C-alpha cells in the first residue's frame, strides 16, 4: 500500500512494520530511499547504494512499503511508458492538480506505489502537456498552446530530417542548392541556429574536413585566393571597399612656395607618396635638409565626410598585388607628393654642418613644395653597394643628395645612441602577374638597413620625434607611439620610446595612409598656424583613435602576413618545389630560405637555432594556407645549393 501525503510520525514502541521507503524530489530529479528515522520536519534516509543523508519532509512525494526502493523507479518508468499522453492530458481538466489526485482518477481509488509513481513520471516527462506548478503539482497546457508546441516539435523533426539529408549530400560531394545563397555566411560567419549550418557541421564532423575544405570538395569554392580575401573583407569591409560617389577634395594653393627642388624615394608600387626630401646650400659647408610631409589635413577637417571615411578605415591595407586605401583616389591624387607641381606639405627643415652633420637649428613650415622627381628603389638600388664602397655613382639621378642624406641618417642614428649592428630582418617584395588563381607571383628579398633604406627610416624618426616634442612642449594634444619595458603601445601622453632611444615619438609622417598621423597633422597645423587645436588630450576622438587604431592596425598587419604566406605557398606550387633549404628558428619551426615562410617540421630532430637544413615539401594546402614538410638532412654551412629546387 502506498501512502500519498504529508510526513507521518513513526509507530509506537513495540510495534514493528516492514521498512518504509520514500520517493522524493532533489534538484528537479526523482530519487528513492529507505527511511531510517522519521520526523515532522526531516527524515534520515539511506539510498539504495548505501549512502545516508537527511532530507526535508516537504520534499517527500510518496511513502511505500513495496516494491523495494531500488525497484520502484524502473517499474514506474515502465508503467509510464504505457500511458497515452494525450488521454492523460484530456483527463486533467483546466485546474491545477496534484499527481496523487490524477493517479486516483486514472488508476482507481487506491493506486499502488508503482502506479502513482508512474503517473508522476509521465507528468514530469511531458512538459509541453503538463506545466509544473510545484512539487508534485501540475496544470494541463491550454489547447491552443499545446497545438502550437506540438507543431513546433513536428517542424523540428522535419528540420532534423532535412539536416541529415543535406549532411549526406555534402559528404558525397554535392552542395545542396539551398546553400548557394548563403555560402559566404557559411564560410565566414556561420549561424549555428540555421539548419544549413547544422548540416555543414555534421558533415564536417563525419568527414574530418573543415567547412572550407568540404565546400571545396563539393566544387563550390571557386578560388582559394577569393576565399581568404573574402574572409577579411566580410570582417572589416562588409559594405565593400569602394568610396561614396561625389566626394570633392580641393588642395589649397594659397600657401607660400618653398624655394626647393624636392624628390621622393619609394617602392615602384607606391601611389600614396607621403614624404619627400630636399637639400639646399645655405653658405659655407652648411646645408638645409628639408623633410616634406604630404598635408591632406589642409584639404578637409575633423567631422567632414572624408574624415568619417578615414576614421572608419583607420589605415591603408596592404596585400601582395594590391591595397585598400584609407582615402579615396581624389584625396590621394590631390595631396600625394607626385612630381610635376607644387604640393601642399608640412616641412621640417634641419640646418646642419656639412663636415660632421651636427644639427644647428630646426624649424617647420606649411607650404607648397615643388616636387621634381619620384625616385623608385628598383631604379636606384645600386647606390646601396656604391655608397658602402665610397662611390657616389654620379650617373644616377640625385646620387649626391642621397649620399648626403645617408650620412645625415648615420649621424642622427648615432646621436640617439642606436647605431645598428649586424644584419636586419629582410623585407620581401611580391610582384603579381594576372589575377586570381591564374596569377603568377615573383618574390624578391630586399635587405633592411641598407643606405637607402636607412636614410628614409631615420629621417622619418627625426620628423616624428621632432614634431612630437614640439606638440608636447606647447601643450597641444597628440597621439604618441611609446615603448617601456619592451611593450609598444599608443598613448595620448608623451613618453619615451625606449627602443628608438628618443623622448617623443608621434606618428606624423604618413597622413595619407594612417589615421593617427592625420589626427596629429591637424593638431600640428593648428600649432604652426596659431589656431586652436581641434582636439584636447581627453577628447573622445583622441581616445577612440588610440583604442581602435591599435586593434585595427594589428588586424590589417595580420591579414597582410597571412596573404604573404598564401602567395609563398602559391610560389612553391608554381615552381614545383619539392626540396627546399631552410633555417631552424626554434624546436621544429623553420624558415624557408629566400621566402617569408615559416613551417613546422614534426620529423626534424632537435637542432640548435640557426642550423641550416634541407626539407622536402610534401603537401601544400592553399585553402588552409598550410604546408607539410619532412626533414631530409642537416646542411653544412659551407654548402651553397639553390635555396629552393624543383
Coordinates of C-alpha atoms in Angstrom, one line a residue, residues 52-437:
X52 CA 22.9 8.0 4.2
X53 CA 21.6 11.6 4.3
X54 CA 19.0 13.9 5.6
X55 CA 16.1 15.3 3.6
X56 CA 13.3 17.7 4.4
X57 CA 9.8 16.2 4.9
X58 CA 8.3 18.6 2.4
X59 CA 10.4 17.1 -0.4
X60 CA 8.7 13.6 0.1
X61 CA 6.2 12.8 -2.6
X62 CA 5.4 9.2 -1.8
X63 CA 5.8 6.7 1.0
X64 CA 5.6 3.0 0.2
X65 CA 6.5 -0.4 1.6
X66 CA 6.8 -2.3 -1.7
X67 CA 8.3 -2.7 -4.1
X68 CA 11.8 -2.1 -2.7
X69 CA 13.3 1.4 -3.1
X70 CA 15.7 0.0 -5.7
X71 CA 12.9 -1.3 -7.9
X72 CA 10.3 1.5 -7.8
X73 CA 11.6 3.9 -10.4
X74 CA 12.3 1.2 -13.0
X75 CA 8.8 -0.2 -12.6
X76 CA 7.3 3.3 -12.6
X77 CA 9.0 4.2 -15.9
X78 CA 7.8 1.0 -17.5
X79 CA 4.2 1.8 -16.3
X80 CA 4.5 5.4 -17.6
X81 CA 5.6 4.2 -21.0
X82 CA 2.2 2.5 -21.5
X83 CA 0.2 5.7 -20.6
X84 CA -1.1 7.6 -23.5
X85 CA -0.1 11.2 -23.0
X86 CA -3.0 12.7 -25.0
X87 CA -5.5 10.7 -23.0
X88 CA -3.9 11.6 -19.7
X89 CA -4.0 15.3 -20.7
X90 CA -7.7 15.0 -21.5
X91 CA -8.3 13.6 -18.0
X92 CA -6.8 16.6 -16.3
X93 CA -9.3 19.4 -16.8
X94 CA -8.2 23.0 -16.6
X95 CA -7.5 23.4 -12.9
X96 CA -4.2 22.8 -11.1
X97 CA -3.9 19.4 -9.6
X98 CA -1.7 17.1 -7.6
X99 CA -0.3 14.0 -9.2
X100 CA -1.9 11.8 -6.5
X101 CA -5.4 13.1 -7.5
X102 CA -4.8 12.2 -11.1
X103 CA -3.4 8.8 -10.2
X104 CA -6.6 8.0 -8.2
X105 CA -8.7 9.2 -11.2
X106 CA -6.6 7.3 -13.8
X107 CA -5.8 4.1 -11.8
X108 CA -8.6 3.8 -9.2
X109 CA -9.2 5.0 -5.6
X110 CA -6.1 3.2 -4.2
X111 CA -3.3 3.2 -6.8
X112 CA -0.3 1.2 -6.0
X113 CA 3.1 2.8 -5.4
X114 CA 4.2 1.8 -8.9
X115 CA 1.0 3.3 -10.4
X116 CA 1.2 6.5 -8.5
X117 CA 4.9 6.9 -9.3
X118 CA 4.3 6.0 -12.9
X119 CA 1.7 8.8 -13.3
X120 CA 4.1 11.2 -11.6
X121 CA 6.9 10.2 -14.0
X122 CA 4.6 10.6 -17.0
X123 CA 3.6 14.1 -15.9
X124 CA 7.2 15.1 -15.3
X125 CA 8.3 13.8 -18.7
X126 CA 5.8 15.8 -20.8
X127 CA 6.3 19.5 -20.0
X128 CA 4.6 20.5 -23.2
X129 CA 1.4 18.8 -22.0
X130 CA 1.7 19.5 -18.2
X131 CA 3.0 22.7 -16.6
X132 CA 4.8 22.1 -13.4
X133 CA 3.3 24.3 -10.6
X134 CA 5.2 23.0 -7.6
X135 CA 6.4 19.7 -6.0
X136 CA 4.1 17.1 -7.4
X137 CA 1.6 19.6 -8.7
X138 CA 0.8 20.3 -12.4
X139 CA -1.7 22.0 -14.7
X140 CA -2.7 20.9 -18.2
X141 CA -1.5 23.1 -21.0
X142 CA -4.2 25.1 -22.8
X143 CA -5.3 23.5 -26.1
X144 CA -4.0 26.3 -28.3
X145 CA -0.6 26.4 -26.6
X146 CA -0.3 22.6 -26.9
X147 CA -1.2 22.6 -30.6
X148 CA 1.5 25.2 -31.2
X149 CA 4.1 23.3 -29.2
X150 CA 3.3 20.1 -31.0
X151 CA 3.6 21.8 -34.3
X152 CA 7.0 23.1 -33.3
X153 CA 8.1 19.6 -32.4
X154 CA 6.9 18.3 -35.8
X155 CA 8.8 21.2 -37.5
X156 CA 11.9 20.3 -35.6
X157 CA 11.6 16.6 -36.6
X158 CA 11.3 17.7 -40.3
X159 CA 14.2 20.0 -39.9
X160 CA 16.4 17.3 -38.4
X161 CA 15.5 15.0 -41.3
X162 CA 16.4 17.8 -43.7
X163 CA 19.7 18.4 -41.9
X164 CA 20.5 14.7 -42.1
X165 CA 19.7 14.7 -45.9
X166 CA 21.9 17.8 -46.5
X167 CA 24.7 16.3 -44.5
X168 CA 24.7 13.1 -46.6
X169 CA 24.8 15.2 -49.8
X170 CA 27.7 17.2 -48.6
X171 CA 29.6 14.0 -47.5
X172 CA 29.1 12.7 -51.1
X173 CA 30.5 15.9 -52.6
X174 CA 27.2 17.6 -53.6
X175 CA 26.4 21.1 -52.4
X176 CA 22.6 21.5 -51.8
X177 CA 21.1 24.2 -53.8
X178 CA 19.8 26.0 -50.7
X179 CA 23.4 26.6 -49.6
X180 CA 24.4 28.7 -52.6
X181 CA 22.7 31.9 -51.5
X182 CA 24.2 31.8 -48.0
X183 CA 27.6 30.4 -48.9
X184 CA 29.6 33.4 -47.7
X185 CA 27.8 33.3 -44.4
X186 CA 28.5 29.6 -44.0
X187 CA 32.2 30.1 -44.7
X188 CA 32.9 33.3 -42.7
X189 CA 30.1 33.8 -40.1
X190 CA 28.0 30.7 -39.7
X191 CA 24.8 31.0 -37.8
X192 CA 24.6 27.8 -35.7
X193 CA 20.8 28.2 -35.4
X194 CA 20.3 27.7 -39.1
X195 CA 19.7 24.1 -40.4
X196 CA 22.3 24.6 -43.2
X197 CA 25.0 25.3 -40.6
X198 CA 24.0 22.3 -38.6
X199 CA 24.2 20.1 -41.7
X200 CA 27.6 21.5 -42.6
X201 CA 28.9 20.9 -39.1
X202 CA 27.6 17.4 -39.1
X203 CA 29.2 16.6 -42.5
X204 CA 32.5 18.2 -41.3
X205 CA 32.5 16.0 -38.2
X206 CA 31.7 12.9 -40.2
X207 CA 34.4 13.5 -42.9
X208 CA 37.1 15.2 -40.8
X209 CA 37.2 18.2 -43.2
X210 CA 36.9 21.9 -42.3
X211 CA 34.0 23.8 -43.7
X212 CA 36.1 25.4 -46.4
X213 CA 37.7 22.1 -47.4
X214 CA 34.3 20.4 -47.6
X215 CA 32.8 23.1 -49.7
X216 CA 35.9 22.9 -51.9
X217 CA 35.4 19.1 -52.1
X218 CA 31.8 19.9 -53.4
X219 CA 33.3 22.2 -56.1
X220 CA 31.7 25.3 -54.6
X221 CA 34.9 27.2 -53.7
X222 CA 35.8 28.9 -56.9
X223 CA 39.1 30.4 -55.8
X224 CA 41.3 29.9 -52.8
X225 CA 42.5 33.5 -53.1
X226 CA 39.0 34.8 -53.1
X227 CA 38.2 32.7 -50.0
X228 CA 41.0 34.2 -47.9
X229 CA 40.3 37.8 -49.2
X230 CA 36.5 37.3 -48.7
X231 CA 37.0 36.4 -45.0
X232 CA 38.9 39.6 -44.4
X233 CA 36.5 41.8 -46.3
X234 CA 33.5 40.4 -44.6
X235 CA 35.0 41.3 -41.2
X236 CA 36.4 44.7 -42.0
X237 CA 34.7 46.0 -45.2
X238 CA 31.2 44.5 -45.0
X239 CA 29.9 47.2 -47.3
X240 CA 32.7 46.8 -49.8
X241 CA 35.9 48.6 -50.5
X242 CA 34.6 51.4 -52.7
X243 CA 34.1 55.0 -51.8
X244 CA 30.9 57.1 -51.9
X245 CA 30.4 59.0 -55.1
X246 CA 30.7 62.7 -55.4
X247 CA 33.5 63.3 -52.9
X248 CA 35.2 66.6 -53.7
X249 CA 38.7 67.5 -52.5
X250 CA 40.3 70.8 -53.0
X251 CA 44.0 71.2 -52.4
X252 CA 44.8 74.7 -51.0
X253 CA 47.1 76.7 -53.2
X254 CA 47.1 79.8 -51.0
X255 CA 50.4 78.9 -49.4
X256 CA 54.0 80.2 -49.8
X257 CA 56.1 78.3 -52.3
X258 CA 59.2 76.6 -50.9
X259 CA 62.4 77.5 -52.7
X260 CA 63.5 73.9 -53.0
X261 CA 63.5 71.1 -55.6
X262 CA 62.2 68.1 -53.7
X263 CA 62.3 64.4 -54.6
X264 CA 60.8 61.3 -53.1
X265 CA 62.1 57.7 -52.8
X266 CA 59.6 54.8 -52.7
X267 CA 58.8 51.3 -54.0
X268 CA 57.6 51.1 -57.5
X269 CA 54.0 50.3 -56.5
X270 CA 53.7 53.3 -54.1
X271 CA 50.9 55.7 -55.0
X272 CA 50.4 57.4 -51.6
X273 CA 53.6 59.4 -51.6
X274 CA 53.7 60.8 -48.1
X275 CA 57.3 62.1 -47.9
X276 CA 59.9 63.9 -50.0
X277 CA 63.4 65.4 -49.3
X278 CA 65.3 68.4 -50.4
X279 CA 68.8 69.8 -49.9
X280 CA 69.8 73.5 -50.1
X281 CA 73.2 75.1 -49.6
X282 CA 72.9 78.0 -47.2
X283 CA 76.5 79.2 -47.0
X284 CA 79.9 77.6 -46.5
X285 CA 79.6 74.0 -45.7
X286 CA 76.1 74.4 -44.1
X287 CA 73.2 72.5 -45.7
X288 CA 69.5 72.9 -45.1
X289 CA 67.7 69.5 -45.3
X290 CA 64.0 69.6 -45.9
X291 CA 61.8 66.7 -44.9
X292 CA 58.4 67.3 -46.6
X293 CA 55.3 65.5 -45.5
X294 CA 52.1 65.5 -47.5
X295 CA 49.3 67.6 -45.9
X296 CA 45.9 66.2 -46.6
X297 CA 44.7 67.8 -43.3
X298 CA 44.7 71.1 -45.3
X299 CA 42.0 69.7 -47.6
X300 CA 39.4 68.5 -45.0
X301 CA 38.8 68.8 -41.3
X302 CA 37.6 66.7 -38.4
X303 CA 33.9 65.7 -38.8
X304 CA 33.9 66.0 -42.6
X305 CA 32.7 63.2 -44.9
X306 CA 36.4 62.4 -45.7
X307 CA 37.2 62.3 -42.0
X308 CA 34.4 59.8 -41.4
X309 CA 35.8 57.6 -44.2
X310 CA 39.3 57.8 -42.8
X311 CA 38.1 57.3 -39.3
X312 CA 36.3 54.1 -40.3
X313 CA 39.2 52.6 -42.2
X314 CA 42.0 53.9 -39.9
X315 CA 44.8 52.7 -42.3
X316 CA 45.6 51.6 -45.8
X317 CA 45.5 47.8 -46.1
X318 CA 48.5 46.3 -47.9
X319 CA 48.4 42.8 -49.5
X320 CA 50.6 41.3 -52.3
X321 CA 49.4 42.6 -55.6
X322 CA 47.1 45.3 -54.2
X323 CA 45.9 47.5 -51.4
X324 CA 42.8 49.1 -50.0
X325 CA 43.5 52.8 -49.4
X326 CA 42.4 54.7 -46.4
X327 CA 41.5 57.8 -48.5
X328 CA 39.6 57.9 -51.9
X329 CA 41.7 58.4 -55.1
X330 CA 40.7 62.0 -55.3
X331 CA 42.2 62.8 -52.0
X332 CA 45.4 60.8 -52.7
X333 CA 45.8 62.5 -56.1
X334 CA 45.3 65.9 -54.6
X335 CA 47.8 65.6 -51.8
X336 CA 50.3 62.9 -52.8
X337 CA 53.7 64.3 -53.4
X338 CA 53.7 63.5 -57.0
X339 CA 56.3 65.0 -59.3
X340 CA 55.3 67.9 -61.6
X341 CA 53.8 70.6 -59.5
X342 CA 53.8 72.3 -56.1
X343 CA 52.2 70.1 -53.4
X344 CA 50.8 71.2 -50.1
X345 CA 53.1 69.9 -47.4
X346 CA 54.3 70.4 -43.8
X347 CA 58.0 70.8 -44.0
X348 CA 60.7 70.2 -41.3
X349 CA 64.0 71.9 -42.1
X350 CA 67.2 70.8 -40.4
X351 CA 70.2 73.2 -40.7
X352 CA 73.4 71.1 -40.4
X353 CA 77.1 71.5 -40.8
X354 CA 78.4 69.6 -43.8
X355 CA 81.5 68.3 -42.1
X356 CA 80.2 66.5 -39.0
X357 CA 76.5 66.8 -39.7
X358 CA 75.9 68.5 -36.4
X359 CA 72.4 69.9 -36.1
X360 CA 72.4 73.7 -35.7
X361 CA 68.7 74.6 -35.9
X362 CA 65.3 73.2 -36.7
X363 CA 62.1 74.9 -38.0
X364 CA 58.8 73.9 -39.6
X365 CA 56.6 75.5 -42.3
X366 CA 53.3 74.9 -44.0
X367 CA 53.9 75.5 -47.8
X368 CA 53.7 74.4 -51.4
X369 CA 56.7 72.2 -52.2
X370 CA 57.8 71.8 -55.8
X371 CA 58.3 68.0 -56.4
X372 CA 60.7 67.4 -59.3
X373 CA 61.2 63.6 -59.2
X374 CA 59.7 60.4 -57.7
X375 CA 62.6 58.0 -57.4
X376 CA 61.9 54.3 -57.2
X377 CA 64.0 51.8 -55.2
X378 CA 64.4 49.4 -58.1
X379 CA 65.9 52.2 -60.3
X380 CA 68.5 53.4 -57.8
X381 CA 69.1 50.3 -55.7
X382 CA 72.7 50.0 -57.0
X383 CA 73.5 53.1 -54.9
X384 CA 73.4 50.9 -51.8
X385 CA 76.5 49.0 -52.7
X386 CA 78.1 52.1 -54.2
X387 CA 77.7 54.2 -51.1
X388 CA 79.2 51.4 -48.9
X389 CA 82.1 51.2 -51.3
X390 CA 82.7 55.0 -51.2
X391 CA 81.4 55.6 -54.7
X392 CA 78.9 58.4 -55.3
X393 CA 77.8 56.8 -58.6
X394 CA 77.4 60.1 -60.4
X395 CA 75.3 58.6 -63.2
X396 CA 72.3 58.0 -61.0
X397 CA 69.9 61.0 -60.5
X398 CA 70.2 62.7 -57.1
X399 CA 73.0 60.3 -56.1
X400 CA 74.9 63.2 -54.3
X401 CA 71.8 64.3 -52.4
X402 CA 71.0 60.7 -51.4
X403 CA 74.6 60.2 -50.3
X404 CA 74.4 63.3 -48.1
X405 CA 71.1 62.2 -46.6
X406 CA 72.5 58.8 -45.9
X407 CA 75.4 60.3 -44.0
X408 CA 73.0 62.5 -42.1
X409 CA 70.9 59.5 -41.3
X410 CA 74.0 57.8 -39.8
X411 CA 74.7 60.8 -37.7
X412 CA 71.1 61.1 -36.5
X413 CA 71.1 57.3 -35.6
X414 CA 74.4 57.7 -33.7
X415 CA 73.0 60.8 -31.9
X416 CA 70.1 58.8 -30.4
X417 CA 72.5 56.1 -29.4
X418 CA 71.0 53.4 -31.5
X419 CA 73.6 52.7 -34.2
X420 CA 72.7 49.4 -35.9
X421 CA 74.9 46.4 -35.6
X422 CA 74.6 43.2 -37.6
X423 CA 72.1 42.4 -40.4
X424 CA 68.5 43.4 -40.0
X425 CA 65.4 41.4 -40.9
X426 CA 64.8 41.4 -44.7
X427 CA 61.8 42.8 -46.5
X428 CA 60.1 40.9 -49.3
X429 CA 58.6 42.3 -52.5
X430 CA 55.7 40.4 -54.1
X431 CA 55.0 41.1 -57.8
X432 CA 51.9 39.5 -59.3
X433 CA 51.1 39.0 -63.0
X434 CA 47.5 38.1 -63.7
X435 CA 44.5 37.7 -61.4
X436 CA 43.1 35.2 -59.0
X437 CA 44.2 31.5 -59.3

